[in-house]
Amino acid sequence: MTKNTVSGLPRLLLSGLLLALPLAGAAQDQAAEPEAGAAVSVEELKRRVIELNRDLFILEEDLLFPASTQFAVFLSVDTGRFLTLDSVKLKVDDEVVAAHLYTDRQVAALQRGGMQRLYIGNLRSGSHQVTVFVEGVGADQRAYKKAATLDFDKGADIASLEIRVQDSAADYQPHVEIVEWE
Amino acid sequence: MSRTLSRTLQLLGLGLALASAPSVAAAASDDWPQRAQDLGYGTILYDHYQGRSLDALTGFAVAEARDGIQGHGDHPQLIRGSVMLAYGMTRQAQALFEALLEDSRVDALSRNLAWFYLGKVYYLEGDNSRSQQALARVTAEVLAADAPDDHEQWLYLQGQLALRVDGAGADSKVEALVARLPSGSLYRHYLRYNLASARLAAGHREAALATLEQLASQLRATAPAQDGESRALLERTQLSLGELYLQQSRHRDAQSRLAAIRLDSPFSDQALYHYALASAGTESWGLALQALDTLQQRRLFSPWLQQVPYARGHVLEQLQRPQQAMAAYRGAAERYQTLQQQLAQARAQLTEAGIVGALQPLASVADGQPPAQSAVTLGDPTLGSDAYGRLQLQPGDPALAQLLSQEPFQLALRDLHELYRLQRLLTDWQDKLASFDAMLVTRQSQRQRKIADTRAALQAQQADQWLSQQQRFQRRIDAALAAEDADFFMSEPQRAAHRRIQRVLATLETLPDDERTASQRRKIARIQAYFDWQVADDYGVNRWAAQKQLRQLNQAMAEFRQRRTALAGEMAGTGGNASLARRISASGQRLETLAGELELALSQARAELLARVKADFDRQQQTVQRYLVASRHAQARLADAVFSGVDDRPEEQTDD
């Protein structure tokens, strides 16, 4: 009796183990069996929500930022070897309109070529001044603080500016400039 | 450790689909221009690289509704398709890649990538045949040069498909694909692991063992210590080896493989348990008991640990300690009984909130920071997820530990989370639309006030009088022109002179008729004749000056009339507010409809999740019941033996 039980135990336990420990291939087969009906339904809902989101996004811009007064500022990083962004502050006509602290994920997204829309607002036609203050850490772990200013004329169309944080191979320093998009 | 456990379960337990996940995003980075040529596209990439697929897809839709994306050729469409894949919209992605491939204007490089992605879509949908056909259209050299990571994934997917279709029959083909992958590539290691799995499934145990040994050796040689995924795969391989050796009763081989697994490894529960079994096989009962005691001290009660109380009794029995063994079996039975009751109660009281409450968020992988709050809220956009939208969670309740590592549960949880996110988004929009409405009402009342002010200002200008005066001037000038009335067109100095002459003539009329007066009259007659001649002579110039002034007046009045008409039109219209109001109203209706459908989908997803958890609880209860029965039988058997004096060996002192 004892013998039977002793030899039976590992079998019981092992059978439990084998049930609970599928090899990766088996686990992947699970992944390959989506529940078609529910998946289609959720995917269809996602599609329709994206369409609605698009229309509402456009409506919001039309309502809040009409083309004649719309003013947007974007920020890009190229390539970020000499400066890891920490924070940025934006002034328009001496008034702070935006400030942002960056997470690692956001910095990585910028370094890969993404562009952040830092600010969108309304600005009347005429002459304006934009100033940006960029803070970050350099390749040598040194704290950097850079600023750039641009005087520009806002016309009757959308005005878009880009703050470019660029590496300069000439002096191995980060440079900040503001560029107006046509 | 539990954090690592959960993450690794996601990485490995969910199979190799995850291994391919990073390359979806990587495809965009490898050959991507550093600077976006289109601001909208730049922001889409910013969202995409942060894993915000919904925002990125909305960005694509907005760009499509406007001027499209300029300066990047077909690449944005490929990225859009890959974002759709990451967001679980495989059918949309499929349609997009198929449309790209049907478009003859698409360049060869993009077509190559599109075939690869389409193959991946079919693979994810389980359509092996079409996936193989699509992947076969990819030009390997072009893909390797254009997107090296995708090229590795392409080789890996072909291997996976061969295994899916032919199992171990695809042996040589898969070996050839493994050989083409770089020696340090994770795809190579995963493919080899899955090949071993297929060989095992086909009953080729020795071949499977050889493959796993080869993989373990290669991973030990190439995997850097800090590479968590490689290390986890190595330990998973060692665990599988240990398990297979155990099944072959090669206990010492099993022990050596299992001993190489770290105590804080996500697989250490299984490894310790197997180690206990292997030690029991070599009759190293002390080692077996040590391993089981280590397991018993662990807080997390995984399904593996459910076996421990019973196994402890067994090991003590083998160590010839019947009293301790009986006590261990009794303790095990009590524990199983309590667990049964807990599981039954948990099953009866199961709610969605209960399930979600039993989960905890993992630290954000990208930021490396622990979450600010430990409670999970489905729909929370800050909740971390992998490239396929699976939530990065760990079990707070051990009963969910294994369930959480299973793909169907993960997918059900992902869908529920995504539906909540969409619902949250719609609620935000509903709030915004309400404020847009209020904004439009305010704009409308401001507009009415401005219209009233403008009307008052127009009335103050007495515009009608100006118009009638202009018309009067026009008539008089026309009449003078017709009559060639030179006097009418006299200049101001001429008019002054004319008035003076008239005054002199009037004065002379009152003077006595003497010589002096006659002389004056002759003189003034000469002056008047000269003046009349001068006026006649200047007629052309004067007429032109008057007509010029009239023209200027007419122009000014025309402009005035135009402005008045525009103002009147503006005042009579709605200033674009009506169009905006219509759009707001239509959006509100769409929102309402979608919110209703979302609610329905949510209740379905909720029911599905609950059903899965209940089924898992049932399975756990059955397992626990088996151990409960076995513990009681063992306890009874030992009691029989002790009382009948069969087992009369002396009880040793132990550290138990």
mmCIF file of N, CA, C and O in Angstrom, chain B residues 80-136:
data_model
loop_
_atom_site.group_PDB
_atom_site.id
_atom_site.type_symbol
_atom_site.label_atom_id
_atom_site.label_comp_id
_atom_site.label_asym_id
_atom_site.label_seq_id
_atom_site.Cartn_x
_atom_site.Cartn_y
_atom_site.Cartn_z
ATOM 1 N N ARG B 80 0.891 53.873 -39.803
ATOM 2 C CA ARG B 80 -0.509 53.836 -39.373
ATOM 3 C C ARG B 80 -0.987 52.396 -39.199
ATOM 4 O O ARG B 80 -1.643 52.054 -38.228
ATOM 5 N N GLY B 81 -0.608 51.569 -40.177
ATOM 6 C CA GLY B 81 -0.986 50.160 -40.085
ATOM 7 C C GLY B 81 -0.378 49.486 -38.865
ATOM 8 O O GLY B 81 -1.040 48.717 -38.167
ATOM 9 N N SER B 82 0.893 49.812 -38.590
ATOM 10 C CA SER B 82 1.536 49.163 -37.442
ATOM 11 C C SER B 82 0.922 49.668 -36.133
ATOM 12 O O SER B 82 0.822 48.922 -35.167
ATOM 13 N N VAL B 83 0.488 50.950 -36.106
ATOM 14 C CA VAL B 83 -0.178 51.463 -34.897
ATOM 15 C C VAL B 83 -1.526 50.745 -34.721
ATOM 16 O O VAL B 83 -1.914 50.385 -33.613
ATOM 17 N N MET B 84 -2.220 50.520 -35.835
ATOM 18 C CA MET B 84 -3.484 49.783 -35.758
ATOM 19 C C MET B 84 -3.260 48.395 -35.174
ATOM 20 O O MET B 84 -4.037 47.911 -34.355
ATOM 21 N N LEU B 85 -2.178 47.763 -35.624
ATOM 22 C CA LEU B 85 -1.848 46.434 -35.090
ATOM 23 C C LEU B 85 -1.626 46.508 -33.582
ATOM 24 O O LEU B 85 -2.115 45.680 -32.821
ATOM 25 N N ALA B 86 -0.864 47.522 -33.177
ATOM 26 C CA ALA B 86 -0.565 47.676 -31.752
ATOM 27 C C ALA B 86 -1.832 47.970 -30.957
ATOM 28 O O ALA B 86 -1.906 47.657 -29.773
ATOM 29 N N TYR B 87 -2.826 48.577 -31.622
ATOM 30 C CA TYR B 87 -4.061 48.939 -30.932
ATOM 31 C C TYR B 87 -5.125 47.842 -31.069
ATOM 32 O O TYR B 87 -6.277 48.041 -30.734
ATOM 33 N N GLY B 88 -4.712 46.712 -31.602
ATOM 34 C CA GLY B 88 -5.645 45.584 -31.708
ATOM 35 C C GLY B 88 -6.648 45.736 -32.831
ATOM 36 O O GLY B 88 -7.686 45.088 -32.821
ATOM 37 N N MET B 89 -6.346 46.588 -33.824
ATOM 38 C CA MET B 89 -7.282 46.758 -34.944
ATOM 39 C C MET B 89 -6.720 46.016 -36.158
ATOM 40 O O MET B 89 -6.348 46.614 -37.166
ATOM 41 N N THR B 90 -6.680 44.703 -36.038
ATOM 42 C CA THR B 90 -6.020 43.915 -37.073
ATOM 43 C C THR B 90 -6.756 43.970 -38.414
ATOM 44 O O THR B 90 -6.127 43.989 -39.464
ATOM 45 N N ARG B 91 -8.080 44.009 -38.351
ATOM 46 C CA ARG B 91 -8.829 44.015 -39.611
ATOM 47 C C ARG B 91 -8.637 45.333 -40.363
ATOM 48 O O ARG B 91 -8.512 45.361 -41.582
ATOM 49 N N GLN B 92 -8.617 46.413 -39.620
ATOM 50 C CA GLN B 92 -8.352 47.715 -40.237
ATOM 51 C C GLN B 92 -6.939 47.742 -40.822
ATOM 52 O O GLN B 92 -6.729 48.250 -41.921
ATOM 53 N N ALA B 93 -5.998 47.193 -40.070
ATOM 54 C CA ALA B 93 -4.602 47.166 -40.527
ATOM 55 C C ALA B 93 -4.509 46.347 -41.806
ATOM 56 O O ALA B 93 -3.839 46.732 -42.763
ATOM 57 N N GLN B 94 -5.212 45.228 -41.808
ATOM 58 C CA GLN B 94 -5.204 44.361 -42.993
ATOM 59 C C GLN B 94 -5.709 45.116 -44.221
ATOM 60 O O GLN B 94 -5.088 45.103 -45.285
ATOM 61 N N ALA B 95 -6.845 45.812 -44.040
ATOM 62 C CA ALA B 95 -7.426 46.565 -45.157
ATOM 63 C C ALA B 95 -6.440 47.626 -45.643
ATOM 64 O O ALA B 95 -6.284 47.851 -46.856
ATOM 65 N N LEU B 96 -5.764 48.266 -44.712
ATOM 66 C CA LEU B 96 -4.826 49.331 -45.078
ATOM 67 C C LEU B 96 -3.639 48.771 -45.876
ATOM 68 O O LEU B 96 -3.283 49.304 -46.925
ATOM 69 N N PHE B 97 -3.064 47.667 -45.394
ATOM 70 C CA PHE B 97 -1.901 47.099 -46.101
ATOM 71 C C PHE B 97 -2.323 46.560 -47.469
ATOM 72 O O PHE B 97 -1.582 46.685 -48.450
ATOM 73 N N GLU B 98 -3.497 45.974 -47.523
ATOM 74 C CA GLU B 98 -3.964 45.454 -48.819
ATOM 75 C C GLU B 98 -4.170 46.599 -49.808
ATOM 76 O O GLU B 98 -3.813 46.494 -50.983
ATOM 77 N N ALA B 99 -4.744 47.709 -49.300
ATOM 78 C CA ALA B 99 -4.947 48.868 -50.184
ATOM 79 C C ALA B 99 -3.605 49.420 -50.656
ATOM 80 O O ALA B 99 -3.455 49.801 -51.831
ATOM 81 N N LEU B 100 -2.637 49.453 -49.772
ATOM 82 C CA LEU B 100 -1.299 49.933 -50.153
ATOM 83 C C LEU B 100 -0.709 49.074 -51.265
ATOM 84 O O LEU B 100 -0.114 49.579 -52.215
ATOM 85 N N LEU B 101 -0.902 47.771 -51.127
ATOM 86 C CA LEU B 101 -0.311 46.855 -52.098
ATOM 87 C C LEU B 101 -1.042 46.899 -53.433
ATOM 88 O O LEU B 101 -0.469 46.551 -54.468
ATOM 89 N N GLU B 102 -2.298 47.322 -53.395
ATOM 90 C CA GLU B 102 -3.047 47.429 -54.657
ATOM 91 C C GLU B 102 -2.707 48.720 -55.405
ATOM 92 O O GLU B 102 -2.990 48.847 -56.583
ATOM 93 N N ASP B 103 -2.131 49.669 -54.690
ATOM 94 C CA ASP B 103 -1.812 50.961 -55.290
ATOM 95 C C ASP B 103 -0.475 50.866 -56.031
ATOM 96 O O ASP B 103 0.572 50.675 -55.418
ATOM 97 N N SER B 104 -0.531 51.010 -57.346
ATOM 98 C CA SER B 104 0.682 50.815 -58.154
ATOM 99 C C SER B 104 1.703 51.935 -57.935
ATOM 100 O O SER B 104 2.860 51.801 -58.308
ATOM 101 N N ARG B 105 1.247 53.057 -57.335
ATOM 102 C CA ARG B 105 2.188 54.180 -57.148
ATOM 103 C C ARG B 105 3.124 53.963 -55.958
ATOM 104 O O ARG B 105 4.099 54.674 -55.790
ATOM 105 N N VAL B 106 2.786 52.983 -55.115
ATOM 106 C CA VAL B 106 3.599 52.757 -53.911
ATOM 107 C C VAL B 106 4.966 52.199 -54.306
ATOM 108 O O VAL B 106 5.055 51.274 -55.111
ATOM 109 N N ASP B 107 6.028 52.758 -53.734
ATOM 110 C CA ASP B 107 7.381 52.341 -54.140
ATOM 111 C C ASP B 107 7.728 50.945 -53.607
ATOM 112 O O ASP B 107 7.074 50.417 -52.703
ATOM 113 N N ALA B 108 8.790 50.388 -54.179
ATOM 114 C CA ALA B 108 9.144 48.986 -53.893
ATOM 115 C C ALA B 108 9.495 48.759 -52.425
ATOM 116 O O ALA B 108 9.144 47.729 -51.839
ATOM 117 N N LEU B 109 10.159 49.742 -51.829
ATOM 118 C CA LEU B 109 10.576 49.609 -50.431
ATOM 119 C C LEU B 109 9.352 49.500 -49.509
ATOM 120 O O LEU B 109 9.287 48.637 -48.625
ATOM 121 N N SER B 110 8.395 50.366 -49.773
ATOM 122 C CA SER B 110 7.177 50.366 -48.947
ATOM 123 C C SER B 110 6.359 49.101 -49.192
ATOM 124 O O SER B 110 5.759 48.547 -48.271
ATOM 125 N N ARG B 111 6.338 48.655 -50.447
ATOM 126 C CA ARG B 111 5.586 47.430 -50.760
ATOM 127 C C ARG B 111 6.180 46.246 -50.001
ATOM 128 O O ARG B 111 5.473 45.407 -49.473
ATOM 129 N N ASN B 112 7.503 46.244 -49.935
ATOM 130 C CA ASN B 112 8.185 45.153 -49.245
ATOM 131 C C ASN B 112 7.761 45.114 -47.767
ATOM 132 O O ASN B 112 7.418 44.060 -47.225
ATOM 133 N N LEU B 113 7.775 46.294 -47.163
ATOM 134 C CA LEU B 113 7.372 46.372 -45.753
ATOM 135 C C LEU B 113 5.892 46.021 -45.581
ATOM 136 O O LEU B 113 5.493 45.379 -44.614
ATOM 137 N N ALA B 114 5.081 46.471 -46.552
ATOM 138 C CA ALA B 114 3.641 46.205 -46.474
ATOM 139 C C ALA B 114 3.367 44.701 -46.522
ATOM 140 O O ALA B 114 2.512 44.189 -45.798
ATOM 141 N N TRP B 115 4.113 43.992 -47.376
ATOM 142 C CA TRP B 115 3.938 42.527 -47.430
ATOM 143 C C TRP B 115 4.295 41.905 -46.086
ATOM 144 O O TRP B 115 3.622 40.997 -45.602
ATOM 145 N N PHE B 116 5.369 42.414 -45.489
ATOM 146 C CA PHE B 116 5.786 41.888 -44.186
ATOM 147 C C PHE B 116 4.690 42.117 -43.138
ATOM 148 O O PHE B 116 4.290 41.192 -42.415
ATOM 149 N N TYR B 117 4.187 43.349 -43.095
ATOM 150 C CA TYR B 117 3.156 43.659 -42.095
ATOM 151 C C TYR B 117 1.872 42.862 -42.346
ATOM 152 O O TYR B 117 1.205 42.427 -41.420
ATOM 153 N N LEU B 118 1.538 42.711 -43.625
ATOM 154 C CA LEU B 118 0.325 41.962 -43.942
ATOM 155 C C LEU B 118 0.474 40.509 -43.484
ATOM 156 O O LEU B 118 -0.461 39.925 -42.916
ATOM 157 N N GLY B 119 1.666 39.966 -43.712
ATOM 158 C CA GLY B 119 1.934 38.611 -43.227
ATOM 159 C C GLY B 119 1.772 38.531 -41.722
ATOM 160 O O GLY B 119 1.250 37.552 -41.178
ATOM 161 N N LYS B 120 2.190 39.572 -41.061
ATOM 162 C CA LYS B 120 2.096 39.601 -39.599
ATOM 163 C C LYS B 120 0.622 39.675 -39.150
ATOM 164 O O LYS B 120 0.228 39.040 -38.172
ATOM 165 N N VAL B 121 -0.151 40.469 -39.898
ATOM 166 C CA VAL B 121 -1.588 40.565 -39.584
ATOM 167 C C VAL B 121 -2.233 39.183 -39.679
ATOM 168 O O VAL B 121 -2.929 38.736 -38.762
ATOM 169 N N TYR B 122 -1.974 38.502 -40.805
ATOM 170 C CA TYR B 122 -2.565 37.166 -40.991
ATOM 171 C C TYR B 122 -2.080 36.207 -39.902
ATOM 172 O O TYR B 122 -2.830 35.366 -39.424
ATOM 173 N N TYR B 123 -0.821 36.347 -39.548
ATOM 174 C CA TYR B 123 -0.256 35.488 -38.497
ATOM 175 C C TYR B 123 -1.016 35.692 -37.181
ATOM 176 O O TYR B 123 -1.401 34.732 -36.514
ATOM 177 N N LEU B 124 -1.244 36.964 -36.847
ATOM 178 C CA LEU B 124 -1.954 37.253 -35.596
ATOM 179 C C LEU B 124 -3.393 36.762 -35.643
ATOM 180 O O LEU B 124 -3.987 36.444 -34.623
ATOM 181 N N GLU B 125 -3.959 36.730 -36.851
ATOM 182 C CA GLU B 125 -5.338 36.258 -36.991
ATOM 183 C C GLU B 125 -5.402 34.738 -37.118
ATOM 184 O O GLU B 125 -6.488 34.176 -37.240
ATOM 185 N N GLY B 126 -4.257 34.098 -37.145
ATOM 186 C CA GLY B 126 -4.233 32.638 -37.230
ATOM 187 C C GLY B 126 -4.447 32.112 -38.640
ATOM 188 O O GLY B 126 -4.695 30.915 -38.816
ATOM 189 N N ASP B 127 -4.345 33.002 -39.655
ATOM 190 C CA ASP B 127 -4.515 32.565 -41.043
ATOM 191 C C ASP B 127 -3.134 32.179 -41.591
ATOM 192 O O ASP B 127 -2.459 32.969 -42.262
ATOM 193 N N ASN B 128 -2.732 30.933 -41.308
ATOM 194 C CA ASN B 128 -1.362 30.518 -41.599
ATOM 195 C C ASN B 128 -1.036 30.550 -43.092
ATOM 196 O O ASN B 128 0.027 31.007 -43.496
ATOM 197 N N SER B 129 -1.972 30.086 -43.880
ATOM 198 C CA SER B 129 -1.702 29.969 -45.313
ATOM 199 C C SER B 129 -1.456 31.351 -45.929
ATOM 200 O O SER B 129 -0.462 31.575 -46.634
ATOM 201 N N ARG B 130 -2.368 32.290 -45.657
ATOM 202 C CA ARG B 130 -2.200 33.633 -46.232
ATOM 203 C C ARG B 130 -0.983 34.329 -45.650
ATOM 204 O O ARG B 130 -0.319 35.127 -46.317
ATOM 205 N N SER B 131 -0.717 34.037 -44.382
ATOM 206 C CA SER B 131 0.462 34.645 -43.764
ATOM 207 C C SER B 131 1.722 34.169 -44.476
ATOM 208 O O SER B 131 2.612 34.967 -44.798
ATOM 209 N N GLN B 132 1.790 32.862 -44.752
ATOM 210 C CA GLN B 132 2.964 32.314 -45.453
ATOM 211 C C GLN B 132 3.096 32.933 -46.841
ATOM 212 O O GLN B 132 4.187 33.300 -47.268
ATOM 213 N N GLN B 133 1.939 33.081 -47.523
ATOM 214 C CA GLN B 133 1.981 33.656 -48.874
ATOM 215 C C GLN B 133 2.490 35.094 -48.846
ATOM 216 O O GLN B 133 3.295 35.513 -49.670
ATOM 217 N N ALA B 134 1.981 35.865 -47.868
ATOM 218 C CA ALA B 134 2.381 37.278 -47.785
ATOM 219 C C ALA B 134 3.868 37.395 -47.434
ATOM 220 O O ALA B 134 4.598 38.173 -48.057
ATOM 221 N N LEU B 135 4.313 36.590 -46.481
ATOM 222 C CA LEU B 135 5.725 36.669 -46.078
ATOM 223 C C LEU B 135 6.652 36.217 -47.204
ATOM 224 O O LEU B 135 7.787 36.680 -47.313
ATOM 225 N N ALA B 136 6.124 35.323 -48.041
ATOM 226 C CA ALA B 136 6.941 34.844 -49.171
ATOM 227 C C ALA B 136 7.163 35.950 -50.206
ATOM 228 O O ALA B 136 8.096 35.884 -51.009
#
